[in-house]
Each structure stands twice: as structure tokens, then as C-alpha cells.
Short mmCIF file of C-alpha atoms and ligand atoms in Angstrom, two decimals:
data_model
loop_
_atom_site.label_atom_id
_atom_site.label_comp_id
_atom_site.label_asym_id
_atom_site.label_seq_id
_atom_site.Cartn_x
_atom_site.Cartn_y
_atom_site.Cartn_z
CA UNK A 1 18.25 -23.00 11.51
CA UNK A 2 14.89 -22.14 9.99
CA UNK A 3 14.78 -20.69 6.48
CA UNK A 4 13.12 -17.26 6.25
CA UNK A 5 10.39 -18.47 3.88
CA UNK A 6 9.52 -21.31 6.26
CA UNK A 7 9.44 -18.88 9.19
CA UNK A 8 7.05 -16.58 7.30
CA UNK A 9 4.86 -19.55 6.38
CA UNK A 10 4.64 -20.73 10.00
CA UNK A 11 3.73 -17.27 11.26
CA UNK A 12 1.14 -16.63 8.55
CA UNK A 13 -0.46 -20.02 9.26
CA UNK A 14 -0.94 -18.94 12.86
CA UNK A 15 -2.48 -15.56 12.06
CA UNK A 16 -6.24 -15.39 11.57
CA UNK A 17 -7.81 -12.18 10.21
CA UNK A 18 -9.48 -10.03 12.86
CA UNK A 19 -12.82 -9.50 11.16
CA UNK A 20 -14.14 -6.36 9.54
CA UNK A 21 -15.96 -3.09 10.07
CA UNK A 22 -17.93 -0.70 7.87
CA UNK A 23 -16.42 2.76 7.49
CA UNK A 24 -16.99 5.88 5.43
CA UNK A 25 -15.05 5.74 2.18
CA UNK A 26 -13.36 9.03 3.05
CA UNK A 27 -11.42 7.11 5.74
CA UNK A 28 -10.77 3.98 3.71
CA UNK A 29 -7.43 4.87 2.05
CA UNK A 30 -4.83 2.20 2.80
CA UNK A 31 -7.33 -0.21 4.37
CA UNK A 32 -8.07 -3.69 2.99
CA UNK A 33 -11.41 -4.34 1.33
CA UNK A 34 -13.31 -7.23 2.88
CA UNK A 35 -16.57 -7.40 0.97
CA UNK A 36 -17.71 -8.02 -2.54
CA UNK A 37 -18.68 -4.54 -3.68
CA UNK A 38 -20.69 -4.29 -6.88
CA UNK A 39 -21.48 -1.27 -9.01
CA UNK A 40 -24.92 0.27 -8.45
CA UNK A 41 -24.83 2.00 -11.85
CA UNK A 42 -23.41 1.83 -15.36
CA UNK A 43 -20.34 4.01 -15.89
CA UNK A 44 -20.81 6.18 -17.88
CA UNK A 45 -24.45 6.17 -16.83
CA UNK A 46 -25.65 7.45 -20.24
CA UNK A 47 -24.12 8.26 -23.62
CA UNK A 48 -22.50 11.66 -23.18
CA UNK A 49 -20.21 14.09 -24.89
CA UNK A 50 -16.43 13.92 -24.46
CA UNK A 51 -16.06 17.47 -25.83
CA UNK A 52 -17.51 20.92 -25.88
CA UNK A 53 -19.03 21.15 -29.38
CA UNK A 54 -22.14 20.15 -31.30
CA UNK A 55 -24.12 16.93 -31.29
CA UNK A 56 -24.67 15.93 -34.92
CA UNK A 57 -25.53 13.08 -37.26
CA UNK A 58 -22.20 11.93 -38.68
CA UNK A 59 -23.60 11.20 -42.16
CA UNK A 60 -24.49 14.92 -42.45
CA UNK A 61 -20.77 15.76 -42.40
CA UNK A 62 -19.55 12.89 -44.55
CA UNK A 63 -18.72 15.15 -47.51
CA UNK A 64 -17.40 18.06 -45.39
CA UNK A 65 -13.93 19.36 -46.32
CA UNK A 66 -12.13 22.68 -46.95
CA UNK A 67 -13.69 23.14 -50.40
CA UNK A 68 -17.08 21.85 -49.25
CA UNK A 69 -18.05 23.31 -45.86
CA UNK A 70 -21.37 22.09 -44.46
CA UNK A 71 -23.95 24.23 -42.69
CA UNK A 72 -26.14 22.81 -39.92
CA UNK A 73 -29.04 24.35 -38.10
CA UNK A 74 -28.46 24.65 -34.34
CA UNK A 75 -31.81 23.88 -32.69
CA UNK A 76 -30.89 24.11 -29.01
CA UNK A 77 -28.49 23.68 -26.13
CA UNK A 78 -27.82 20.55 -24.04
CA UNK A 79 -26.27 21.60 -20.72
CA UNK A 80 -24.74 18.96 -18.38
CA UNK A 81 -27.12 17.57 -15.76
CA UNK A 82 -30.40 17.30 -17.70
CA UNK A 83 -31.63 15.08 -20.49
CA UNK A 84 -32.12 17.09 -23.75
CA UNK A 85 -35.76 17.38 -24.79
CA UNK A 86 -35.10 18.01 -28.47
CA UNK A 87 -34.47 15.38 -31.10
CA UNK A 88 -31.97 15.84 -33.92
CA UNK A 89 -32.88 15.20 -37.53
CA UNK A 90 -30.82 15.55 -40.73
CA UNK A 91 -29.24 18.98 -41.11
CA UNK A 92 -29.55 19.82 -37.41
CA UNK A 93 -27.20 20.06 -34.48
CA UNK A 94 -27.41 20.86 -30.76
CA UNK A 95 -24.82 22.82 -28.81
CA UNK A 96 -23.33 20.38 -26.27
CA UNK A 97 -20.75 20.35 -23.44
CA UNK A 98 -18.42 17.78 -21.88
CA UNK A 99 -20.56 15.37 -19.86
CA UNK A 100 -23.88 16.46 -21.40
CA UNK A 101 -26.23 13.64 -22.46
CA UNK A 102 -26.31 13.01 -26.21
CA UNK A 103 -29.65 14.19 -27.68
CA UNK A 104 -31.83 11.61 -29.37
CA UNK A 105 -30.98 11.19 -33.05
CA UNK A 106 -27.35 12.33 -32.76
CA UNK A 107 -24.54 9.82 -33.20
CA UNK A 108 -21.40 11.97 -32.92
CA UNK A 109 -20.05 15.22 -31.54
CA UNK A 110 -17.98 17.69 -33.50
CA UNK A 111 -15.47 19.79 -31.58
CA UNK A 112 -16.33 23.44 -31.05
CA UNK A 113 -12.88 24.37 -32.45
CA UNK A 114 -13.84 22.83 -35.83
CA UNK A 115 -16.98 24.97 -36.19
CA UNK A 116 -17.98 28.55 -36.78
CA UNK A 117 -21.17 29.55 -34.99
CA UNK A 118 -23.08 32.22 -36.89
CA UNK A 119 -25.45 34.82 -35.43
CA UNK A 120 -28.39 33.16 -37.20
CA UNK A 121 -27.83 29.98 -35.15
CA UNK A 122 -26.25 28.01 -37.92
CA UNK A 123 -22.85 26.39 -37.73
CA UNK A 124 -20.39 25.86 -40.55
CA UNK A 125 -17.75 23.16 -40.51
CA UNK A 126 -15.23 21.68 -42.95
CA UNK A 127 -14.50 18.66 -40.78
CA UNK A 128 -16.13 15.23 -40.89
CA UNK A 129 -16.59 12.98 -37.86
CA UNK A 130 -17.04 9.23 -37.63
CA UNK A 131 -20.11 7.65 -36.05
CA UNK A 132 -19.76 7.68 -32.21
CA UNK A 133 -16.72 9.95 -32.37
CA UNK A 134 -16.36 12.07 -29.22
CA UNK A 135 -19.11 10.14 -27.46
CA UNK A 136 -18.57 8.27 -24.21
CA UNK A 137 -20.79 5.24 -24.39
CA UNK A 138 -23.00 4.06 -21.55
CA UNK A 139 -21.39 1.21 -19.58
CA UNK A 140 -18.13 1.21 -21.55
CA UNK A 141 -16.18 1.59 -18.28
CA UNK A 142 -18.20 -0.35 -15.68
CA UNK A 143 -21.54 -2.13 -15.90
CA UNK A 144 -24.14 -2.14 -13.17
CA UNK A 145 -23.46 -5.23 -11.01
CA UNK A 146 -19.79 -5.52 -11.97
CA UNK A 147 -17.37 -6.40 -9.16
CA UNK A 148 -15.42 -3.30 -8.19
CA UNK A 149 -12.58 -4.32 -5.85
CA UNK A 150 -11.49 -7.81 -4.89
CA UNK A 151 -11.51 -8.99 -1.30
CA UNK A 152 -8.17 -8.33 0.35
CA UNK A 153 -7.22 -5.58 -2.09
CA UNK A 154 -5.85 -2.36 -0.61
CA UNK A 155 -8.06 0.67 -1.15
CA UNK A 156 -6.21 3.53 -2.86
CA UNK A 157 -7.34 6.95 -4.07
CA UNK A 158 -8.49 5.51 -7.40
CA UNK A 159 -10.57 2.86 -5.63
CA UNK A 160 -12.13 5.55 -3.44
CA UNK A 161 -13.15 7.45 -6.59
CA UNK A 162 -14.51 4.27 -8.19
CA UNK A 163 -16.58 3.41 -5.10
CA UNK A 164 -18.10 6.88 -4.89
CA UNK A 165 -18.71 6.98 -8.65
CA UNK A 166 -20.62 3.70 -8.45
CA UNK A 167 -22.88 4.88 -5.66
CA UNK A 168 -21.12 3.73 -2.49
CA UNK A 169 -20.72 5.81 0.64
CA UNK A 170 -19.19 3.13 2.88
CA UNK A 171 -16.85 0.17 2.53
CA UNK A 172 -16.27 -2.91 4.64
CA UNK A 173 -12.60 -3.17 5.59
CA UNK A 174 -10.43 -5.40 7.77
CA UNK A 175 -10.15 -4.32 11.41
CA UNK A 176 -6.94 -2.61 12.45
CA UNK A 177 -4.81 -4.74 14.77
CA UNK A 178 -3.77 -3.29 18.14
CA UNK A 179 -0.09 -3.96 18.54
CA UNK A 180 1.76 -3.75 21.86
CA UNK A 181 5.40 -2.62 21.72
CA UNK A 182 7.81 -3.58 24.48
CA UNK A 183 11.50 -2.70 24.59
CA UNK A 184 13.67 -4.69 26.98
CA UNK A 185 17.13 -3.71 28.18
CA UNK A 186 18.46 -2.30 31.46
CA UNK A 187 20.65 0.09 29.45
CA UNK A 188 17.67 1.80 27.77
CA UNK A 189 16.51 5.31 28.67
CA UNK A 190 13.61 7.32 27.24
CA UNK A 191 14.86 10.43 25.45
CA UNK A 192 15.42 13.23 26.44
CA UNK A 193 16.15 12.07 30.01
CA UNK A 194 19.73 12.21 31.21
CA UNK A 195 21.82 9.16 30.36
CA UNK A 196 24.54 7.81 32.58
CA UNK A 197 27.65 6.06 31.33
CA UNK A 198 26.68 2.70 29.88
CA UNK A 199 23.11 3.73 29.10
CA UNK A 200 21.64 4.49 25.65
CA UNK A 201 18.52 6.17 24.33
CA UNK A 202 15.76 3.78 23.38
CA UNK A 203 14.73 4.02 19.71
CA UNK A 204 13.10 0.77 18.63
CA UNK A 205 9.58 1.33 19.88
CA UNK A 206 9.05 4.57 17.95
CA UNK A 207 10.69 3.16 14.81
CA UNK A 208 8.40 0.13 14.94
CA UNK A 209 5.37 2.25 15.83
CA UNK A 210 5.85 4.30 12.67
CA UNK A 211 6.09 1.17 10.53
CA UNK A 212 3.03 -0.31 12.26
CA UNK A 213 1.05 2.85 11.56
CA UNK A 214 2.18 2.71 7.93
CA UNK A 215 0.76 -0.84 7.81
CA UNK A 216 -2.56 0.35 9.36
CA UNK A 217 -1.88 -1.18 12.77
CA UNK A 218 -2.53 0.72 15.99
CA UNK A 219 0.67 0.73 18.03
CA UNK A 220 0.64 0.94 21.81
CA UNK A 221 3.95 1.76 23.43
CA UNK A 222 4.69 0.20 26.84
CA UNK A 223 7.31 1.45 29.30
CA UNK A 224 10.88 0.20 28.93
CA UNK A 225 11.39 -3.12 30.73
CA UNK A 226 14.60 -3.83 32.62
CA UNK A 227 16.38 -7.14 32.09
CA UNK A 228 14.51 -8.85 34.88
CA UNK A 229 12.36 -11.97 34.58
CA UNK A 230 9.55 -10.81 36.88
CA UNK A 231 9.29 -7.40 35.24
CA UNK A 232 9.34 -9.01 31.79
CA UNK A 233 6.53 -11.37 32.82
CA UNK A 234 4.33 -8.59 34.09
CA UNK A 235 4.98 -6.45 30.98
CA UNK A 236 4.08 -9.36 28.69
CA UNK A 237 0.92 -10.07 30.67
CA UNK A 238 -0.47 -6.57 30.37
CA UNK A 239 0.50 -6.22 26.71
CA UNK A 240 -1.08 -9.59 25.89
CA UNK A 241 -4.34 -8.64 27.55
CA UNK A 242 -4.62 -5.31 25.71
CA UNK A 243 -3.53 -6.10 22.14
CA UNK A 244 -4.02 -8.43 19.21
CA UNK A 245 -0.30 -8.92 18.67
CA UNK A 246 2.84 -8.18 20.70
CA UNK A 247 6.27 -7.13 19.52
CA UNK A 248 9.23 -7.11 21.87
CA UNK A 249 12.76 -5.98 21.09
CA UNK A 250 15.94 -7.16 22.79
CA UNK A 251 16.42 -9.93 25.28
CA UNK A 252 15.78 -12.74 22.82
CA UNK A 253 19.34 -13.94 22.35
CA UNK A 254 21.41 -16.36 24.41
CA UNK A 255 22.69 -13.94 27.06
CA UNK A 256 22.08 -14.42 30.81
CA UNK A 257 19.92 -11.30 30.73
CA UNK A 258 17.70 -12.40 27.86
CA UNK A 259 14.34 -13.01 29.50
CA UNK A 260 11.74 -12.97 26.72
CA UNK A 261 11.68 -16.73 26.09
CA UNK A 262 11.65 -17.79 29.76
CA UNK A 263 9.03 -15.13 30.55
CA UNK A 264 6.74 -16.37 27.77
CA UNK A 265 7.09 -19.97 28.96
CA UNK A 266 6.49 -18.93 32.55
CA UNK A 267 3.09 -17.45 31.68
CA UNK A 268 2.04 -20.62 29.88
CA UNK A 269 2.94 -19.52 26.36
CA UNK A 270 4.64 -21.60 23.71
CA UNK A 271 7.51 -20.95 21.35
CA UNK A 272 6.93 -21.79 17.69
CA UNK A 273 10.43 -21.01 16.50
CA UNK A 274 13.55 -19.19 17.52
CA UNK A 275 16.40 -18.22 15.20
CA UNK A 276 15.97 -17.63 11.50
CA UNK A 277 18.76 -18.17 9.02
CA UNK A 278 19.29 -14.56 7.99
CA UNK A 279 21.51 -11.62 8.70
CA UNK A 280 20.74 -9.34 10.41
CA UNK A 281 18.24 -10.85 12.76
CA UNK A 282 19.31 -14.39 13.62
CA UNK A 283 17.77 -14.24 17.11
CA UNK A 284 14.10 -13.87 16.25
CA UNK A 285 11.32 -15.59 18.10
CA UNK A 286 7.73 -16.43 17.32
CA UNK A 287 5.60 -17.47 20.25
CA UNK A 288 2.02 -17.50 21.45
CA UNK A 289 0.15 -16.96 24.68
CA UNK A 290 -3.55 -16.37 25.38
CA UNK A 291 -4.21 -17.04 21.69
CA UNK A 292 -2.15 -13.97 20.83
CA UNK A 293 1.03 -13.97 18.77
CA UNK A 294 4.28 -12.57 20.09
CA UNK A 295 7.19 -11.61 17.87
CA UNK A 296 10.48 -11.31 19.74
CA UNK A 297 12.82 -9.12 17.69
CA UNK A 298 16.52 -8.61 18.27
CA UNK A 299 17.45 -5.36 20.00
CA UNK A 300 19.83 -3.91 17.45
CA UNK A 301 17.88 -1.28 15.50
CA UNK A 302 19.05 -2.52 12.07
CA UNK A 303 18.01 -6.06 12.96
CA UNK A 304 14.69 -4.92 14.39
CA UNK A 305 13.91 -2.98 11.19
CA UNK A 306 14.76 -5.84 8.83
CA UNK A 307 13.03 -8.57 10.80
CA UNK A 308 9.95 -6.40 11.26
CA UNK A 309 9.67 -5.78 7.52
CA UNK A 310 10.24 -9.38 6.47
CA UNK A 311 8.53 -11.32 9.25
CA UNK A 312 6.15 -9.13 11.24
CA UNK A 313 4.65 -6.80 8.65
CA UNK A 314 3.13 -9.71 6.67
CA UNK A 315 1.37 -10.85 9.84
CA UNK A 316 0.01 -7.34 10.50
CA UNK A 317 -1.38 -7.23 6.97
CA UNK A 318 -2.87 -10.72 7.19
CA UNK A 319 -4.68 -9.73 10.41
CA UNK A 320 -6.48 -7.15 8.24
CA UNK A 321 -7.31 -9.68 5.53
CA UNK A 322 -4.80 -8.37 2.97
CA UNK A 323 -4.30 -10.64 -0.03
CA UNK A 324 -0.74 -9.46 -0.73
CA UNK A 325 1.34 -9.24 2.42
CA UNK A 326 4.85 -9.04 1.04
CA UNK A 327 7.06 -6.05 0.27
CA UNK A 328 6.94 -4.61 -3.25
CA UNK A 329 10.00 -5.27 -5.39
CA UNK A 330 11.71 -2.89 -7.79
CA UNK A 331 14.42 -3.82 -10.24
CA UNK A 332 17.50 -1.62 -10.19
CA UNK A 333 21.09 -1.35 -11.32
CA UNK A 334 23.68 -1.87 -8.62
CA UNK A 335 26.26 0.93 -8.55
CA UNK A 336 28.31 -0.74 -5.80
CA UNK A 337 29.87 -4.09 -5.14
CA UNK A 338 28.52 -6.41 -2.48
CA UNK A 339 30.14 -9.50 -0.99
CA UNK A 340 28.48 -11.92 1.33
CA UNK A 341 31.21 -14.13 2.72
CA UNK A 342 28.96 -15.54 5.41
CA UNK A 343 26.93 -18.73 5.66
CA UNK A 344 23.61 -16.89 6.04
CA UNK A 345 21.78 -14.82 3.46
CA UNK A 346 22.30 -11.14 4.11
CA UNK A 347 19.70 -8.40 3.72
CA UNK A 348 21.69 -5.33 2.75
CA UNK A 349 20.22 -1.89 3.36
CA UNK A 350 20.26 0.13 0.14
CA UNK A 351 18.93 3.24 -1.49
CA UNK A 352 17.28 3.00 -4.90
CA UNK A 353 16.98 6.40 -6.56
CA UNK A 354 14.63 7.83 -9.18
CA UNK A 355 16.91 6.45 -11.95
CA UNK A 356 16.74 2.98 -10.35
CA UNK A 357 20.41 3.14 -9.35
CA UNK A 358 20.96 1.07 -6.24
CA UNK A 359 23.69 2.00 -3.80
CA UNK A 360 24.72 0.48 -0.50
CA UNK A 361 24.02 2.89 2.29
CA UNK A 362 26.71 3.32 4.92
CA UNK A 363 27.80 0.71 7.36
CA UNK A 364 25.67 -2.43 7.43
CA UNK A 365 26.45 -3.56 10.96
CA UNK A 366 23.18 -3.99 12.77
CA UNK A 367 23.79 -1.51 15.60
CA UNK A 368 24.50 1.29 13.11
CA UNK A 369 21.71 3.87 12.94
CA UNK A 370 23.44 6.49 10.78
CA UNK A 371 22.51 4.70 7.56
CA UNK A 372 18.97 3.70 8.50
CA UNK A 373 17.36 7.04 7.67
CA UNK A 374 18.72 7.01 4.12
CA UNK A 375 17.66 3.45 3.38
CA UNK A 376 14.58 2.81 1.26
CA UNK A 377 15.13 -0.83 0.36
CA UNK A 378 16.77 -4.16 1.06
CA UNK A 379 18.68 -6.52 -1.22
CA UNK A 380 18.67 -10.22 -0.44
CA UNK A 381 22.18 -11.58 -1.11
CA UNK A 382 22.75 -15.34 -0.95
CA UNK A 383 25.43 -16.90 1.31
CA UNK A 384 28.98 -16.94 -0.13
CA UNK A 385 28.10 -14.83 -3.13
CA UNK A 386 29.08 -11.64 -4.85
CA UNK A 387 27.16 -8.90 -6.64
CA UNK A 388 29.14 -6.75 -9.08
CA UNK A 389 28.82 -3.11 -10.02
CA UNK A 390 26.32 -3.00 -12.93
CA UNK A 391 24.42 -6.12 -11.87
CA UNK A 392 20.65 -6.06 -12.12
CA UNK A 393 19.21 -6.47 -8.64
CA UNK A 394 15.78 -6.82 -7.04
CA UNK A 395 15.15 -4.33 -4.25
CA UNK A 396 12.56 -5.05 -1.58
CA UNK A 397 10.99 -1.64 -1.04
CA UNK A 398 10.54 -0.27 2.47
CA UNK A 399 7.06 1.26 2.51
CA UNK A 400 6.89 4.91 3.43
P1 LIG B 1 19.84 -7.46 22.71
O1 LIG B 1 19.05 -7.96 21.56
O2 LIG B 1 19.02 -7.22 23.93
O3 LIG B 1 21.01 -8.38 22.98
O4 LIG B 1 20.43 -6.07 22.27
C1 LIG B 1 21.33 -5.98 21.19
C2 LIG B 1 21.86 -4.56 21.06
O5 LIG B 1 20.82 -3.69 20.73
C3 LIG B 1 22.48 -3.99 22.31
O6 LIG B 1 23.61 -3.22 21.95
C4 LIG B 1 21.40 -3.14 22.89
O7 LIG B 1 21.89 -2.10 23.71
C5 LIG B 1 20.73 -2.61 21.66
N1 LIG B 1 19.31 -2.34 21.91
C6 LIG B 1 18.46 -3.22 22.47
N2 LIG B 1 17.23 -2.68 22.55
C7 LIG B 1 17.32 -1.45 22.03
C8 LIG B 1 16.37 -0.41 21.85
N3 LIG B 1 15.09 -0.58 22.20
N4 LIG B 1 16.78 0.75 21.30
C9 LIG B 1 18.07 0.88 20.92
N5 LIG B 1 19.01 -0.06 21.06
C10 LIG B 1 18.66 -1.22 21.61
MG1 LIG B 2 19.42 -6.69 25.89
#
């Protein structure tokens, strides 16, 4: 059986990024940068004050202390937004505010709280300041022409601020993949319709749609498909023609009513692999048709969740040109015991809390939904191994 890492490698090799579009930065959060953006300005753009206070010449205050207060002559005000027209010479100061440009001749700012401003427009201070103290220096953060965000990096709120602050209104980002979602199973019913004995409510498509949206994909939900070859073929055909990638759930195992593989072959598609050595999720298929990729996930909700996160999500991110496609890891302290007596590695659903304590959430069997909502991570436990209470573990975080 194929190792998970090999399966991920094969699928990522198949996936080619979809190209890019230019959008307003206001809409760019979470998207993946696809151009080489450079700063249009220096940041800060000019030497400016980090404080409300007085622009001074630091040597004027060199001797200032409690027993030797110094008096300076305040010759004007430098509000934020305009360049000061007055120049400072020895013995002078200019009233200044946070963000105001430093007047010519000044080389430091003294805090307002360290000064007394007299009615005759003099100030008295007992505090000395070092040269360039309380001044933000032009270009100390970013220089004009500097690269701002690497290609493939995800744009977050800080990046949005940086892009606006360096003069950008738009960004070029990877296109969002359209992803068709098909659930197969003659037992499946759309909630809230009445269910008859033997039938169950369908829940995979909406679960996957929410994870696709989280990963910037655009999910499209198709009607439930009965376990029937012809109906499976026609569902695959329409989903393949309308999307960049297809995800099916159910019908990919070895049962007589598992039609995904035969349906894909019937429409001229090919199967790249089937079955990955992991639990849950052994029956997992990667195929292609019409130059589109199809991921066939197992029907059990726990298996569909885990295989989506480990095998499908990276492909969705690569389609957008993301440079890091894997789940984030957090280190935590296990407060439970875990045994894997099986021959396959097991991805255990866990909850890691704000103190980094990691506990096993509920029953791990793959049809069990009760524990899914409380899970925020997965632990990868090797075949025939044991993790003890107090062990340090790596948790693969489920993005929210
Ligand atoms: P399958 O992979 O088709 O053999 O299905 C495995 C198990 O998952 C069966 O118990 C199915 O009833 C259940 N199942 C399959 N598809 C879904 C679905 N879309 N929503 C909820 N349960 C499902
Ligand atoms: Mg089925």
C-alpha cells in the first residue's frame, strides 16, 4: 500500500496552479500572493517624532539634571502632515507630535511629560536625551524598492497593512479553484427530509464545503448520487465539466456498490492510486479525467475529514500557488494514553487546549460524528506503538 507522503507527492506533482488575478487589497485576506510586490516608498517616509514633545538639539540638554534644569526657547509648532518651515538652532525647540516631521536642525525629541511649558513660550527640563532618541528614522522599516511579500505567501492582516502603507491598492493573487462535491450512497438523504429505516442524513458535502471555503476554494454541491454506475457516470461528467477539481465521498471501497472507480474508467479517466497506508482512510483514490483531478474519499465522515486535510487540502492550496501547503503543527503535552496496535499509522483526532494539553476526543471509529465537532487537531501515531500520558506530541492543526 502507498505511504501517505508518497501519495501526497504524486498528487502535488499532478496539480498545476490555476493562474492569478488582480484584486483589491481589501479582499485579499487569506489569498496567496503571486507577484513580486515592491515598496513604492521608504517606511517611515521621513524622520518623524515617536512622541508628543519638543524637537531639540540633544547637546543642548547634555548637562540637564534635577539641580541644573535647562531652558529652551520654543519657536513654533510642527503638526503632523506638513513639513516644518522653521529651523532649530542652539537653545531652541519646536513643539512636536507623534508622526510629525522632525524640523531641520533638531536631532532628538524630548517627551512632553519631561518638560514644563511656560506662558512666555519657553520650556524647562531636567532630563537629557541622546542623539536620535524618540525619532523614527526614514527607511528604518522598509526601503523603497524592497520586496514586500514572497510569491506563494498567504496574505494576512499585517500584509494588507504593509501593502497599503507602501502605496499599493491591489494585489495579484492565485485564482480560487472551483471544487465539485459529490456524495454517493443509496442510503443518503438530504436533511431535513424524512428518513426511512436504513437511510441516513448526508453530512459529508457540507463538512467538506466548509473546509474548502476555509482553504479559499469555491465549493459546488451536487445532488446525492445513488449507488448506480450510470448515475455515477453522469454525475462525474457534469462535475468534471464545471470545476477545476472534483471530490467524491463513498463508493470507493471494494463493495459491489462502489462505483467511483469503474465510473471514472468508463468515461476515459485514469486512476493514479487507490488505497493509502493510513487509518482512517485506507480506501482513497486519486484519478484524472479531462485534465481534471478527482479525489475519491471514503464515505465515513471521520475518514473523509482526515483524508481531506492530509491529501486534498494541499492540492487545493497548490492550485492557488501557495508555497506552504501542509497543516501547521503545534507541540503539546499528551494528557491521555494512546495505543496503535495496528499495522497502519493512525491519525487520532484530538483537542489541544490553550495550555497545550492534548486530549483524545471521544470515540475514534471513523463513522463516529459525536467527537468531530470538538476536534481541533490530529496526532500521527506510528504502527504498533504507544504514546504515554505526559509525552510531548506534535499536533497537526485543523484550520478554522
Ligand atoms: P462507503 O465509503 O460508501 O462504503 O461508506 C462508508 C460509510 O460511510 C457507510 O456507513 C455510509 O453510510 C457512510 N457514508 C457514506 N457517505 C456518507 C455521507 N455523504 N454522509 C454521511 N455518511 C456517509
Ligand atoms: Mg457507499
